[in-house]
Short mmCIF file of C-alpha atoms in Angstrom, two decimals:
data_model
loop_
_atom_site.label_atom_id
_atom_site.label_comp_id
_atom_site.label_asym_id
_atom_site.label_seq_id
_atom_site.Cartn_x
_atom_site.Cartn_y
_atom_site.Cartn_z
CA PRO A 29 -0.01 -0.04 0.06
CA GLY A 30 1.11 3.56 -0.95
CA GLN A 31 4.01 2.33 -3.15
CA THR A 32 2.11 2.17 -6.58
CA THR A 33 1.01 5.35 -8.39
CA ILE A 34 -0.95 5.47 -11.85
CA LYS A 35 -0.54 8.79 -13.29
CA CYS A 36 -2.33 9.98 -16.48
CA ALA A 37 0.09 11.14 -19.07
CA ALA A 38 -2.23 14.12 -20.32
CA GLY A 39 -4.18 15.80 -17.63
CA GLY A 40 -8.10 15.64 -18.43
CA THR A 41 -7.95 13.45 -21.26
CA TYR A 42 -8.11 9.93 -19.84
CA GLY A 43 -9.25 8.14 -16.64
CA ALA A 44 -6.69 5.89 -14.95
CA LEU A 45 -8.81 2.61 -14.13
CA GLN A 46 -11.83 1.09 -15.83
CA VAL A 47 -13.69 -1.85 -13.99
CA LEU A 48 -16.35 -2.68 -16.25
CA ASP A 49 -17.54 -4.73 -19.20
CA LEU A 50 -18.10 -2.94 -22.50
CA PRO A 51 -20.69 -2.13 -23.74
CA LEU A 52 -22.16 -0.71 -20.41
CA ARG A 53 -25.23 -2.73 -19.73
CA ASN A 54 -27.91 -1.10 -17.34
CA GLY A 55 -28.82 -3.21 -14.65
CA GLU A 56 -26.25 -6.13 -15.22
CA THR A 57 -23.59 -7.09 -12.67
CA SER A 58 -20.59 -8.51 -14.62
CA ILE A 59 -17.53 -7.60 -12.90
CA THR A 60 -17.45 -9.53 -9.50
CA ASN A 61 -14.88 -10.06 -6.51
CA VAL A 62 -12.43 -7.45 -7.97
CA VAL A 63 -10.20 -5.80 -5.23
CA VAL A 64 -8.38 -2.52 -5.91
CA ARG A 65 -6.12 -1.65 -3.04
CA GLY A 66 -3.21 0.58 -1.93
CA ILE A 67 -2.79 2.75 -5.04
CA THR A 68 -2.56 6.43 -5.68
CA PHE A 69 -4.48 7.37 -8.68
CA ASP A 70 -3.37 10.80 -10.18
CA GLY A 71 -5.35 12.48 -13.05
CA ASN A 72 -2.49 14.89 -13.60
CA PHE A 73 -5.16 17.60 -13.95
CA SER A 74 -4.95 21.30 -13.39
CA GLY A 75 -6.91 22.90 -16.16
CA ALA A 76 -10.17 24.69 -15.98
CA ALA A 77 -12.58 22.26 -18.17
CA TYR A 78 -13.50 18.93 -17.07
CA SER A 79 -13.76 15.91 -19.16
CA GLY A 80 -15.99 13.06 -19.57
CA HIS A 81 -13.78 10.47 -18.03
CA PRO A 82 -13.89 9.55 -14.11
CA LEU A 83 -10.49 8.85 -12.57
CA ILE A 84 -11.99 5.24 -11.87
CA LEU A 85 -14.99 4.22 -13.83
CA ALA A 86 -16.84 1.22 -12.81
CA SER A 87 -20.13 -0.46 -14.06
CA GLY A 88 -21.89 -3.62 -12.94
CA ASN A 89 -19.77 -4.41 -9.96
CA GLY A 90 -20.75 -7.31 -7.77
CA ASP A 91 -18.91 -7.76 -4.28
CA CYS A 92 -16.00 -5.64 -5.27
CA LEU A 93 -13.83 -3.59 -2.72
CA TYR A 94 -12.09 -0.26 -3.30
CA GLU A 95 -9.62 0.22 -0.28
CA ASN A 96 -6.83 2.49 0.84
CA LEU A 97 -6.73 4.61 -2.39
CA VAL A 98 -5.74 8.19 -3.07
CA CYS A 99 -7.73 9.69 -6.09
CA GLN A 100 -6.48 13.11 -6.91
CA HIS A 101 -6.29 15.73 -9.49
CA SER A 102 -9.28 14.27 -11.52
CA SER A 103 -10.59 16.16 -14.26
CA HIS A 104 -14.09 14.37 -13.64
CA TYR A 105 -15.38 12.17 -10.77
CA GLY A 106 -12.77 10.62 -8.49
CA LEU A 107 -14.72 7.26 -8.55
CA GLY A 108 -17.82 6.79 -10.70
CA LEU A 109 -19.94 3.82 -10.06
CA GLN A 110 -22.04 4.32 -13.08
CA ASN A 111 -24.81 2.65 -14.97
CA GLY A 112 -26.04 0.58 -12.53
CA GLY A 113 -26.06 -2.98 -11.42
CA HIS A 114 -23.69 -2.48 -8.32
CA VAL A 115 -24.25 -4.81 -5.71
CA GLY A 116 -22.18 -5.48 -2.48
CA VAL A 117 -19.64 -2.82 -3.41
CA THR A 118 -17.53 -1.34 -0.44
CA VAL A 119 -15.36 1.59 -0.74
CA GLN A 120 -13.30 2.14 2.59
CA ASP A 121 -10.26 3.93 3.86
CA CYS A 122 -9.77 6.24 0.73
CA LEU A 123 -8.83 10.01 0.12
CA PHE A 124 -10.52 11.95 -2.50
CA TYR A 125 -8.51 15.15 -3.30
CA ASP A 126 -8.79 17.88 -5.82
CA CYS A 127 -11.57 16.28 -8.09
CA TRP A 128 -13.08 18.65 -10.73
CA ARG A 129 -16.50 17.20 -10.09
CA ASP A 130 -17.86 14.72 -7.44
CA GLY A 131 -15.31 12.83 -5.28
CA ILE A 132 -17.71 9.96 -5.68
CA ASP A 133 -20.88 9.70 -7.97
CA VAL A 134 -23.13 6.50 -7.89
CA LYS A 135 -25.85 5.70 -10.34
CA ASN A 136 -27.52 2.40 -10.13
CA ASN A 137 -30.02 2.29 -12.83
CA GLU A 138 -33.16 0.36 -13.03
CA ASN A 139 -33.76 -3.01 -14.43
CA THR A 140 -36.69 -4.34 -16.81
CA SER A 141 -39.11 -4.16 -13.77
CA GLY A 142 -38.46 -0.61 -13.19
CA ASP A 143 -36.76 -0.98 -9.81
CA SER A 144 -32.95 -0.32 -9.28
CA ILE A 145 -31.12 -3.79 -8.63
CA GLY A 146 -28.36 -1.98 -6.93
CA ASP A 147 -27.98 -2.87 -3.06
CA GLN A 148 -25.64 -3.38 -0.28
CA LEU A 149 -23.33 -0.48 -0.91
CA LYS A 150 -20.98 0.60 1.71
CA PHE A 151 -18.89 3.72 2.07
CA HIS A 152 -16.81 3.87 5.17
CA ASN A 153 -13.70 5.84 6.50
CA LEU A 154 -13.42 8.36 3.70
CA THR A 155 -12.02 11.86 3.37
CA PHE A 156 -12.86 14.49 0.74
CA ARG A 157 -10.73 17.45 0.13
CA ASN A 158 -11.12 20.31 -2.56
CA CYS A 159 -13.63 18.28 -4.45
CA CYS A 160 -16.38 19.73 -6.90
CA ARG A 161 -14.18 22.49 -8.25
CA GLY A 162 -16.04 22.63 -11.64
CA VAL A 163 -19.61 22.94 -12.92
CA ASP A 164 -22.60 20.92 -13.92
CA GLY A 165 -25.38 23.40 -15.00
CA SER A 166 -27.97 20.63 -15.41
CA ASN A 167 -27.83 19.35 -11.86
CA PRO A 168 -25.18 20.95 -9.51
CA LEU A 169 -22.57 18.94 -7.87
CA ALA A 170 -22.42 17.07 -4.82
CA ILE A 171 -19.10 15.90 -3.08
CA LEU A 172 -20.59 12.37 -2.32
CA ASP A 173 -23.59 11.87 -4.66
CA ILE A 174 -25.65 8.82 -4.07
CA MET A 175 -28.35 7.47 -6.42
CA SER A 176 -28.82 3.88 -5.13
CA PRO A 177 -31.03 2.19 -2.38
CA ARG A 178 -30.09 0.88 0.93
CA VAL A 179 -26.54 2.54 1.17
CA ALA A 180 -24.60 2.80 4.37
CA ILE A 181 -22.44 5.90 4.86
CA SER A 182 -20.36 6.17 7.92
CA ASN A 183 -17.25 7.83 9.23
CA ILE A 184 -17.12 10.55 6.39
CA HIS A 185 -14.80 13.85 6.47
CA ILE A 186 -15.59 16.58 3.90
CA ASP A 187 -13.41 19.74 4.18
CA ASP A 188 -11.24 22.05 2.33
CA ILE A 189 -14.30 23.09 0.19
CA PRO A 190 -13.06 24.83 -2.91
CA THR A 191 -12.74 28.51 -3.39
CA ASP A 192 -12.33 28.39 -7.15
CA ALA A 193 -15.48 26.45 -8.14
CA THR A 194 -17.44 28.01 -10.95
CA ALA A 195 -20.79 27.16 -9.63
CA THR A 196 -22.70 26.49 -6.38
CA ILE A 197 -22.10 23.08 -4.83
CA ASN A 198 -25.40 21.50 -4.07
CA ALA A 199 -24.32 19.53 -1.08
CA GLY A 200 -21.55 17.71 0.71
CA ILE A 201 -23.62 14.48 0.89
CA ARG A 202 -26.68 14.20 -1.54
CA VAL A 203 -29.03 11.19 -1.54
CA LYS A 204 -31.44 11.61 -4.36
CA LEU A 205 -33.76 9.85 -6.89
CA GLY A 206 -32.97 9.53 -10.59
CA LEU A 207 -35.02 12.69 -11.57
CA ASP A 208 -34.36 16.26 -12.55
CA GLY A 209 -31.18 16.23 -14.59
CA ASP A 210 -30.80 12.46 -14.73
CA SER A 211 -33.33 10.30 -16.56
CA ILE A 212 -36.24 8.75 -14.50
CA GLY A 213 -34.47 5.34 -15.72
CA ARG A 214 -32.22 5.57 -12.87
CA GLY A 215 -34.85 3.78 -10.82
CA VAL A 216 -35.77 4.26 -7.23
CA GLY A 217 -32.57 6.12 -6.34
CA GLY A 218 -31.59 6.72 -2.68
CA GLN A 219 -34.23 5.19 -0.48
CA TYR A 220 -33.66 3.56 2.76
CA CYS A 221 -29.96 5.09 2.99
CA THR A 222 -28.19 5.68 6.36
CA ILE A 223 -25.75 8.35 7.21
CA SER A 224 -23.87 8.41 10.31
CA ASN A 225 -20.78 9.87 11.86
CA VAL A 226 -20.10 12.47 9.18
CA HIS A 227 -18.20 15.76 9.83
CA ILE A 228 -18.54 18.50 7.09
CA THR A 229 -16.78 21.73 7.45
CA LYS A 230 -17.11 24.92 5.26
CA ASP A 231 -14.33 27.52 5.76
CA ALA A 232 -14.95 31.16 5.18
CA GLY A 233 -14.21 32.18 1.80
CA SER A 234 -15.11 28.84 0.01
CA VAL A 235 -17.79 28.64 -2.67
CA THR A 236 -21.58 28.64 -1.76
CA VAL A 237 -22.71 25.23 -0.75
CA SER A 238 -26.61 24.87 -0.44
CA ASN A 239 -26.61 21.81 2.00
CA GLY A 240 -24.34 19.94 4.10
CA ILE A 241 -26.38 17.02 3.74
CA ALA A 242 -29.43 16.93 1.16
CA ALA A 243 -32.00 13.85 1.61
CA TRP A 244 -34.03 13.97 -1.66
CA ALA A 245 -35.30 10.51 -1.26
CA PRO A 246 -37.45 8.99 1.44
CA TYR A 247 -36.43 6.78 4.46
CA VAL A 248 -33.19 8.38 4.82
CA SER A 249 -31.79 8.23 8.37
CA ILE A 250 -29.12 10.76 9.67
CA SER A 251 -27.40 10.56 12.95
CA ASN A 252 -24.47 12.02 14.59
CA ALA A 253 -23.50 14.44 11.88
CA LYS A 254 -21.47 17.42 12.71
CA ILE A 255 -22.00 20.32 10.10
CA VAL A 256 -20.09 23.65 10.48
CA GLY A 257 -19.99 26.71 8.55
CA ALA A 258 -22.17 28.98 6.53
CA PHE A 259 -24.25 26.47 4.52
CA THR A 260 -27.40 27.66 3.19
CA GLU A 261 -29.15 24.74 4.95
CA GLY A 262 -27.21 22.49 7.24
CA ILE A 263 -29.36 19.40 6.62
CA GLN A 264 -32.40 19.44 3.97
CA LEU A 265 -35.12 16.81 4.16
CA ALA A 266 -37.43 16.74 1.06
CA GLN A 267 -38.92 13.47 1.16
CA SER A 268 -41.05 11.59 3.77
CA TYR A 269 -40.09 9.16 6.73
CA CYS A 270 -36.65 10.76 7.22
CA ASN A 271 -35.17 11.36 10.55
CA VAL A 272 -32.31 13.36 11.89
CA VAL A 273 -31.19 12.46 15.41
CA ASN A 274 -28.09 13.48 17.74
CA SER A 275 -26.62 15.81 15.11
CA THR A 276 -25.02 19.38 15.40
CA VAL A 277 -25.53 22.24 12.80
CA SER A 278 -23.43 25.28 13.54
CA GLY A 279 -23.30 28.65 11.30
CA ALA A 280 -25.86 27.79 8.70
CA VAL A 281 -28.54 30.04 7.28
CA THR A 282 -31.09 27.33 8.07
CA GLY A 283 -29.91 24.49 10.57
CA ILE A 284 -32.50 21.87 9.45
CA ASN A 285 -35.02 22.46 6.67
CA VAL A 286 -38.13 19.98 6.63
CA ARG A 287 -39.57 21.13 3.19
CA ALA A 288 -41.37 20.21 0.11
CA LEU A 289 -39.95 18.10 -2.66
CA VAL A 290 -37.01 19.10 -4.65
CA GLY A 291 -36.98 19.36 -8.49
CA ALA A 292 -39.35 20.20 -11.44
CA THR A 293 -40.52 16.61 -12.23
CA THR A 294 -43.00 16.66 -9.31
CA ASP A 295 -45.17 13.71 -10.54
CA ALA A 296 -42.37 11.39 -10.23
CA TYR A 297 -41.47 11.67 -6.72
CA PRO A 298 -42.94 9.34 -4.26
CA PHE A 299 -44.25 12.23 -1.90
CA THR A 300 -44.88 15.65 -2.14
CA GLY A 301 -42.40 16.73 0.61
CA ALA A 302 -40.90 15.63 3.98
CA ASP A 303 -44.07 14.55 5.86
CA ASP A 304 -43.84 12.32 8.78
CA CYS A 305 -40.24 13.05 9.52
CA GLN A 306 -38.54 13.01 13.00
CA ILE A 307 -36.03 15.70 14.22
CA ILE A 308 -34.82 14.45 17.75
CA GLY A 309 -31.98 15.30 20.03
CA ASN A 310 -30.33 17.79 17.66
CA SER A 311 -28.21 21.07 18.61
CA LEU A 312 -28.62 24.00 16.31
CA ILE A 313 -25.99 26.63 17.08
CA SER A 314 -25.71 30.28 15.53
CA CYS A 315 -28.09 29.67 12.76
CA THR A 316 -30.20 32.27 11.20
CA THR A 317 -33.12 29.86 11.66
CA GLY A 318 -32.47 26.90 13.60
CA LEU A 319 -35.28 24.49 12.33
CA SER A 320 -37.70 25.28 9.50
CA ASN A 321 -40.72 22.95 9.09
CA THR A 322 -43.25 23.41 6.43
CA ARG A 323 -44.55 19.82 6.37
CA GLY A 324 -47.02 17.77 8.19
CA ARG A 325 -46.74 15.40 11.32
CA THR A 326 -43.29 16.33 11.93
CA LEU A 327 -42.09 14.89 15.38
CA ILE A 328 -39.81 17.47 16.97
CA GLY A 329 -38.27 16.82 20.41
CA TYR A 330 -35.26 17.30 22.79
CA ASN A 331 -33.44 19.77 20.49
CA ASN A 332 -31.08 22.51 21.64
CA PHE A 333 -31.16 26.00 20.20
CA SER A 334 -28.34 28.30 20.96
CA SER A 335 -27.65 31.84 19.60
CA CYS A 336 -30.10 31.40 16.80
CA THR A 337 -31.80 34.49 15.42
CA THR A 338 -35.02 32.28 15.09
CA GLY A 339 -35.10 28.96 16.83
CA LEU A 340 -38.09 27.33 15.23
CA ALA A 341 -39.82 28.48 12.20
CA ALA A 342 -43.23 26.34 11.73
CA SER A 343 -45.93 26.71 9.29
CA ALA A 344 -47.28 23.23 9.28
CA SER A 345 -48.77 20.58 12.00
#
């Protein structure tokens, strides 16, 4: 580990590794039991225009492991788990540094029945620094972007948010459905994901970041998140049956926002917004509004508000 570096000869022109079977087949798991461990991948990129080549591009991975990697200077994603069929993939103990777009982007497309066959993805012990330096006008970037169901995300550190990005970053961590900028054929998206033990820091002078964590899919569970800095919203819930517990948001415009759905394709979301959510045992510190709730049947309890201009702004039951 740490003794091998694969570096692109021409920055921005190529990726470094492809773990896939061509042609890409949506919903087909064809690469199995591959281990990629202990390598530095260097995209050799310092330019101003991104390419279409993730540093590592994977498709249809089954029971594969990406471990102890450094992915740096990419002109696109650091790791792109693309075009569906990923089952049992684990990414752990890795550093993603200076990527022009997402550090990790996951798209698990649907199969013929209309449901994503992606499952059992795990992202543990990862650090992201200076990612999302570029622009994606159709659907703004997220540093860890998840479009796959039942994903476990834990022990994540996101810092050094770029100062030179050319567009607003949507989120540090985003869990979304396959809509609005991505075709509906992406499947059920990020339902039933768990996000725990994450630290996301936004330093003064960095580019605008809309959300520390954005839950654009239902049944997302967030616990022990620490989000510090001037985010527009520390945590955003936009679909039903989500919960935020034992988390801290400090310095955001809105600490936690329980709101209506996100996006224009309103008829394709399971719910019209984040109803039936739970906001329990959180600390909202030095936010303009600690907690904003515009949805129904929100369970709110045991939260601490400190130095917030407005503690709770509620316009629904």
